[in-house]
C-alpha positions as a printed NumPy array, in Angstrom:
array([[ -0.182,  -0.073,  -0.101],
       [  2.818,   2.183,   1.068],
       [  4.39 ,   1.464,  -2.112],
       [  1.231,   2.697,  -4.044],
       [  0.442,   5.974,  -2.051],
       [  4.64 ,   6.566,  -3.01 ],
       [  3.776,   6.031,  -6.94 ],
       [  0.827,   8.189,  -7.153],
       [  2.525,  10.816,  -4.83 ],
       [  5.259,  10.674,  -7.243],
       [  3.316,  10.872, -10.174],
       [  0.94 ,  13.664,  -8.923],
       [  4.753,  15.321,  -8.051],
       [  5.578,  14.805, -11.882],
       [  2.103,  16.211, -13.651],
       [  2.152,  19.216, -11.537],
       [  5.634,  20.049, -12.242],
       [  4.666,  19.108, -16.007],
       [  1.519,  21.478, -15.695],
       [  4.031,  24.056, -13.98 ],
       [  6.676,  24.   , -16.802],
       [  3.875,  24.114, -19.833],
       [  2.443,  27.654, -17.803],
       [  5.826,  29.121, -17.542],
       [  7.339,  28.265, -21.255],
       [  3.676,  29.612, -22.221],
       [  3.766,  32.214, -20.819],
       [  7.908,  32.941, -21.604],
       [  6.795,  32.416, -25.429],
       [  3.857,  35.427, -24.844],
       [  6.559,  37.277, -23.358],
       [  9.171,  36.959, -26.41 ],
       [  6.39 ,  37.228, -28.729],
       [  4.74 ,  40.643, -27.424],
       [  8.365,  42.241, -26.981],
       [  9.089,  40.374, -30.9  ],
       [  5.878,  42.505, -31.827],
       [  7.138,  45.679, -30.156],
       [ 10.114,  46.195, -31.653],
       [  8.429,  45.309, -35.19 ],
       [  6.175,  47.787, -34.331],
       [  8.9  ,  50.178, -33.58 ],
       [ 10.684,  49.094, -36.811],
       [  7.377,  50.293, -39.186],
       [  6.639,  53.166, -37.214],
       [ 10.309,  53.993, -37.837],
       [ 10.109,  53.279, -41.539],
       [  7.185,  55.412, -41.919],
       [  8.79 ,  58.453, -40.388],
       [ 11.956,  58.4  , -42.84 ],
       [  9.096,  58.   , -45.662],
       [  7.427,  60.581, -44.741],
       [ 10.512,  63.195, -43.848],
       [ 11.03 ,  64.885, -47.37 ],
       [ 14.892,  64.117, -48.812],
       [ 16.787,  67.581, -49.493],
       [ 17.635,  67.802, -53.253],
       [ 20.585,  69.907, -54.342],
       [ 18.214,  71.287, -57.234],
       [ 15.389,  71.932, -54.492],
       [ 17.491,  74.593, -52.643],
       [ 19.365,  78.576, -53.283],
       [ 22.845,  78.641, -52.395],
       [ 24.609,  82.304, -52.212],
       [ 27.446,  83.114, -53.599],
       [ 29.455,  84.898, -51.692],
       [ 32.521,  86.927, -52.447],
       [ 35.302,  85.487, -51.041],
       [ 37.044,  88.895, -50.04 ],
       [ 34.197,  90.279, -48.465],
       [ 31.702,  87.293, -47.852],
       [ 29.112,  89.406, -48.99 ],
       [ 26.799,  88.481, -51.277],
       [ 27.179,  88.978, -55.045],
       [ 23.824,  86.224, -56.006],
       [ 21.699,  83.993, -54.93 ],
       [ 21.724,  81.045, -57.287],
       [ 18.996,  77.917, -57.776],
       [ 20.436,  75.195, -59.554],
       [ 17.101,  73.769, -61.055],
       [ 19.353,  72.039, -63.794],
       [ 21.899,  70.304, -61.092],
       [ 20.834,  66.661, -62.313],
       [ 21.486,  67.392, -66.018],
       [ 25.254,  67.696, -65.994],
       [ 25.478,  69.323, -69.701],
       [ 22.777,  71.842, -69.201],
       [ 23.887,  72.873, -65.976],
       [ 27.507,  73.2  , -67.126],
       [ 26.465,  75.244, -70.09 ],
       [ 24.483,  77.216, -67.118],
       [ 27.119,  78.001, -64.471],
       [ 29.701,  79.169, -67.206],
       [ 27.83 ,  81.528, -68.291],
       [ 26.987,  82.732, -65.123],
       [ 30.712,  82.693, -64.071],
       [ 31.382,  84.534, -67.107],
       [ 28.55 ,  87.102, -66.065],
       [ 30.279,  87.417, -62.854],
       [ 33.191,  88.236, -64.379],
       [ 32.702,  91.199, -66.617],
       [ 31.076,  93.249, -63.718],
       [ 34.54 ,  92.004, -61.913],
       [ 37.536,  92.141, -63.585],
       [ 40.019,  95.086, -64.111],
       [ 43.154,  94.743, -65.235],
       [ 46.319,  96.352, -63.633],
       [ 47.138, 100.013, -64.66 ],
       [ 50.732, 100.293, -64.528],
       [ 52.818, 102.257, -62.879],
       [ 54.67 , 105.022, -64.535],
       [ 57.472, 107.408, -63.567],
       [ 57.44 , 111.133, -64.072],
       [ 59.608, 113.652, -65.255],
       [ 61.044, 114.398, -61.366],
       [ 61.808, 110.34 , -60.942],
       [ 58.538, 109.514, -58.953],
       [ 55.949, 106.933, -59.046],
       [ 52.439, 107.716, -60.608],
       [ 49.558, 106.173, -60.96 ],
       [ 48.793, 102.403, -61.056],
       [ 45.979, 100.533, -59.895],
       [ 45.451,  96.454, -58.771],
       [ 44.385,  93.983, -61.135],
       [ 41.36 ,  92.154, -59.878],
       [ 40.25 ,  88.766, -61.731],
       [ 37.212,  86.63 , -61.108],
       [ 38.707,  82.69 , -61.615],
       [ 35.919,  81.358, -63.93 ],
       [ 37.461,  77.767, -63.951],
       [ 37.578,  77.691, -59.998],
       [ 33.688,  79.182, -59.493],
       [ 32.547,  76.792, -62.09 ],
       [ 34.307,  74.14 , -59.861],
       [ 32.35 ,  74.99 , -56.647],
       [ 29.043,  74.89 , -58.657],
       [ 29.688,  71.577, -59.959],
       [ 30.387,  70.314, -56.604],
       [ 27.016,  71.666, -54.347],
       [ 25.855,  69.643, -51.297],
       [ 22.362,  70.28 , -49.195],
       [ 24.589,  70.976, -46.103],
       [ 26.693,  73.81 , -47.001],
       [ 24.581,  76.774, -48.992],
       [ 27.484,  79.319, -49.123],
       [ 29.257,  79.508, -52.393],
       [ 32.71 ,  81.124, -52.338],
       [ 33.053,  83.158, -55.606],
       [ 36.95 ,  83.023, -55.706],
       [ 38.436,  86.412, -56.865],
       [ 41.543,  87.811, -56.612],
       [ 43.423,  91.097, -56.415],
       [ 47.125,  91.781, -57.338],
       [ 48.665,  95.354, -57.319],
       [ 51.71 ,  96.762, -59.173],
       [ 54.906,  95.253, -57.442],
       [ 57.031,  98.52 , -58.028],
       [ 58.237, 100.454, -55.181],
       [ 60.327, 103.468, -54.988],
       [ 63.293, 101.858, -53.251],
       [ 63.255,  98.867, -56.365],
       [ 62.57 , 101.054, -59.145],
       [ 66.004, 103.564, -58.033],
       [ 67.926, 103.757, -60.951],
       [ 65.797, 101.939, -63.289],
       [ 66.647, 103.603, -66.643],
       [ 70.589, 103.137, -66.066],
       [ 70.918, 100.175, -68.498],
       [ 69.102,  98.934, -71.593],
       [ 68.41 ,  95.451, -72.1  ],
       [ 67.133,  95.612, -75.458],
       [ 66.021,  98.467, -77.872],
       [ 63.982,  98.643, -81.409],
       [ 63.539, 101.412, -84.147],
       [ 61.349, 101.67 , -86.833],
       [ 60.816, 103.869, -89.545],
       [ 58.229, 106.014, -90.773],
       [ 56.932, 108.725, -93.363],
       [ 57.238, 112.423, -91.707],
       [ 55.248, 114.042, -94.33 ],
       [ 52.325, 111.995, -93.15 ],
       [ 51.055, 114.042, -90.486],
       [ 47.733, 112.811, -89.206],
       [ 49.764, 109.003, -89.167],
       [ 52.216, 110.312, -87.49 ],
       [ 50.024, 112.242, -85.043],
       [ 49.089, 108.482, -84.035],
       [ 52.143, 106.911, -83.769],
       [ 53.298, 110.009, -81.315],
       [ 50.112, 109.904, -79.367],
       [ 50.219, 105.953, -78.618],
       [ 54.046, 105.946, -78.225],
       [ 53.549, 108.901, -75.371],
       [ 51.05 , 106.675, -73.454],
       [ 53.469, 103.783, -73.503],
       [ 56.327, 106.127, -72.559],
       [ 57.707, 105.763, -68.541],
       [ 55.888, 102.969, -67.887],
       [ 57.335, 100.43 , -64.764],
       [ 56.48 ,  96.856, -64.46 ],
       [ 57.534,  95.21 , -61.46 ],
       [ 58.14 ,  91.72 , -61.236],
       [ 54.836,  89.19 , -62.669],
       [ 53.528,  92.667, -63.285],
       [ 51.288,  92.446, -67.246],
       [ 51.279,  94.749, -69.67 ],
       [ 48.   ,  95.13 , -71.646],
       [ 48.502,  97.609, -75.052],
       [ 44.899,  98.515, -75.235],
       [ 44.434,  99.722, -71.736],
       [ 47.361, 101.793, -71.437],
       [ 46.81 , 103.337, -74.884],
       [ 43.167, 103.554, -74.268],
       [ 40.734, 104.046, -76.447],
       [ 41.578, 105.556, -79.837],
       [ 39.412, 108.94 , -80.136],
       [ 38.823, 112.128, -82.178],
       [ 38.386, 113.41 , -79.01 ],
       [ 42.107, 112.212, -77.306],
       [ 43.362, 113.648, -80.4  ],
       [ 43.564, 110.635, -82.562],
       [ 43.613, 110.935, -86.528],
       [ 42.093, 109.583, -89.066],
       [ 44.534, 107.596, -91.023],
       [ 44.925, 104.571, -92.859],
       [ 44.962, 100.765, -91.364],
       [ 44.495,  97.257, -92.355],
       [ 41.179,  95.727, -92.29 ],
       [ 40.435,  92.125, -93.845],
       [ 43.462,  93.064, -95.715],
       [ 42.216,  96.443, -97.067],
       [ 43.899,  99.447, -96.016],
       [ 40.957, 101.529, -94.793],
       [ 40.686, 104.819, -93.146],
       [ 40.315, 104.474, -89.465],
       [ 41.046, 107.098, -86.426],
       [ 44.32 , 105.835, -85.076],
       [ 45.293, 104.287, -87.789],
       [ 49.092, 103.964, -87.14 ],
       [ 49.493, 103.133, -83.609],
       [ 49.749,  99.166, -84.497],
       [ 53.528, 100.571, -85.93 ],
       [ 53.819, 101.549, -81.986],
       [ 52.52 ,  97.936, -80.511],
       [ 54.817,  96.165, -83.159],
       [ 58.115,  97.912, -82.609],
       [ 57.216,  97.472, -78.496],
       [ 56.943,  93.43 , -79.095],
       [ 60.65 ,  93.691, -80.937],
       [ 61.929,  95.534, -78.32 ],
       [ 60.136,  93.534, -75.156],
       [ 60.985,  90.364, -76.893],
       [ 64.517,  91.222, -77.5  ],
       [ 64.695,  92.107, -73.484],
       [ 62.906,  88.45 , -72.953],
       [ 59.741,  89.321, -71.481],
       [ 56.782,  86.875, -71.601],
       [ 54.602,  87.622, -74.461],
       [ 51.087,  86.86 , -73.796],
       [ 48.68 ,  87.855, -76.683],
       [ 49.936,  88.822, -80.062],
       [ 48.338,  89.024, -83.423],
       [ 49.407,  89.771, -87.038],
       [ 47.969,  91.504, -89.109],
       [ 45.79 ,  89.859, -92.473],
       [ 48.395,  91.928, -94.35 ],
       [ 51.722,  92.298, -94.669],
       [ 53.413,  95.739, -92.724],
       [ 56.711,  97.324, -93.861],
       [ 57.984,  98.846, -90.652],
       [ 58.934,  95.567, -89.396],
       [ 59.984,  91.767, -91.062],
       [ 56.971,  89.553, -91.71 ],
       [ 55.946,  87.857, -88.739],
       [ 57.335,  90.603, -86.415],
       [ 54.355,  92.672, -85.895],
       [ 51.489,  93.049, -83.332],
       [ 48.216,  94.057, -84.378],
       [ 45.607,  95.559, -81.94 ],
       [ 42.248,  97.376, -82.079],
       [ 40.454,  98.772, -79.656],
       [ 37.595,  95.997, -78.376],
       [ 39.728,  93.048, -80.457],
       [ 43.165,  92.188, -80.744],
       [ 45.186,  93.481, -77.886],
       [ 49.25 ,  93.068, -77.526],
       [ 50.036,  92.03 , -74.06 ],
       [ 53.15 ,  91.014, -71.694],
       [ 54.412,  89.83 , -68.33 ],
       [ 57.229,  91.122, -66.894],
       [ 58.795,  87.512, -66.041],
       [ 62.027,  89.259, -64.442],
       [ 62.81 ,  89.152, -60.785],
       [ 63.581,  93.219, -61.111],
       [ 61.507,  96.041, -62.622],
       [ 61.453,  97.265, -65.844],
       [ 60.789, 100.646, -67.857],
       [ 59.769, 101.129, -70.986],
       [ 60.694, 104.036, -72.97 ],
       [ 58.997, 105.287, -75.836],
       [ 59.786, 108.374, -78.469],
       [ 58.496, 109.095, -81.652],
       [ 60.719, 111.569, -83.508],
       [ 58.182, 112.788, -86.347],
       [ 60.885, 115.385, -87.708],
       [ 63.405, 112.552, -88.894],
       [ 60.456, 109.461, -88.662],
       [ 61.959, 107.132, -85.966],
       [ 60.615, 105.454, -83.256],
       [ 62.337, 104.246, -80.854],
       [ 60.986, 101.386, -77.726],
       [ 63.921, 100.887, -75.281],
       [ 63.216,  98.091, -71.935],
       [ 65.374,  99.606, -69.359],
       [ 66.444,  98.72 , -66.083],
       [ 68.937,  99.394, -62.997],
       [ 72.695,  98.378, -63.194],
       [ 72.257,  96.79 , -60.058],
       [ 69.208,  94.508, -60.908],
       [ 70.966,  92.887, -63.714]])
């Protein structure tokens, strides 16, 4: 009897334990399922939130183009064609060019007066178009300010560096003209006076058109023959190309760096073939840079009595 009761008790204990275990595991499973459901709900909620938030795009934003010197806003720009590379590149190149037209200012070279003092001169201001285009090609949604790269370069000449600048000739070149051609000779004389005593420091650039200025009757320039499309025609300022061509040969002989030069459409008689430098206001220009590590001065003189135009590039004795 005792054995039977023990067996029944043992069985009851086992059954109770099984029931308790089943209840525990069922409860745990329910808890786990509930946790998993909550986690899944949170994930779904986050996905929904992400879908609801608008995605910022470059083409939807407005950017401020700021002067690199002052940080002032020059223009607001909306890159609506940002995704279309060809159209966008054309658009930003045009934008850069238009901004540059309102910014770019050529250097006004310093001159030396009759007393040996330096006068005039102003800095060159350049908007680097290629650099701005690159900045506009690399827009992002976090930075809405775009740097407009503008650089200023002042004439690199001081009173100390110009001491004795006319002592030594680096190169000189002369051309001839007819003394009887009064109107043309006046143009040669005026343009020679404009470039006379221009001082260029190391790295300074020179523009013939900028230095001589527009050739107008109000400024004293006369009608004289000039070459246009292989034909001799009358024009205000005819003859000034003899000055630019003489200047070219002088600075080329001095070893300065020519940066812009064009030939006439027809041979001219005052310099050998291929040694000319044609210029016109709003058209071809003659430009060069002083690539020496010392300043130079341009001396130019047109003798209307003898018919000789001379351009001499000089510097100080101690510079060389």
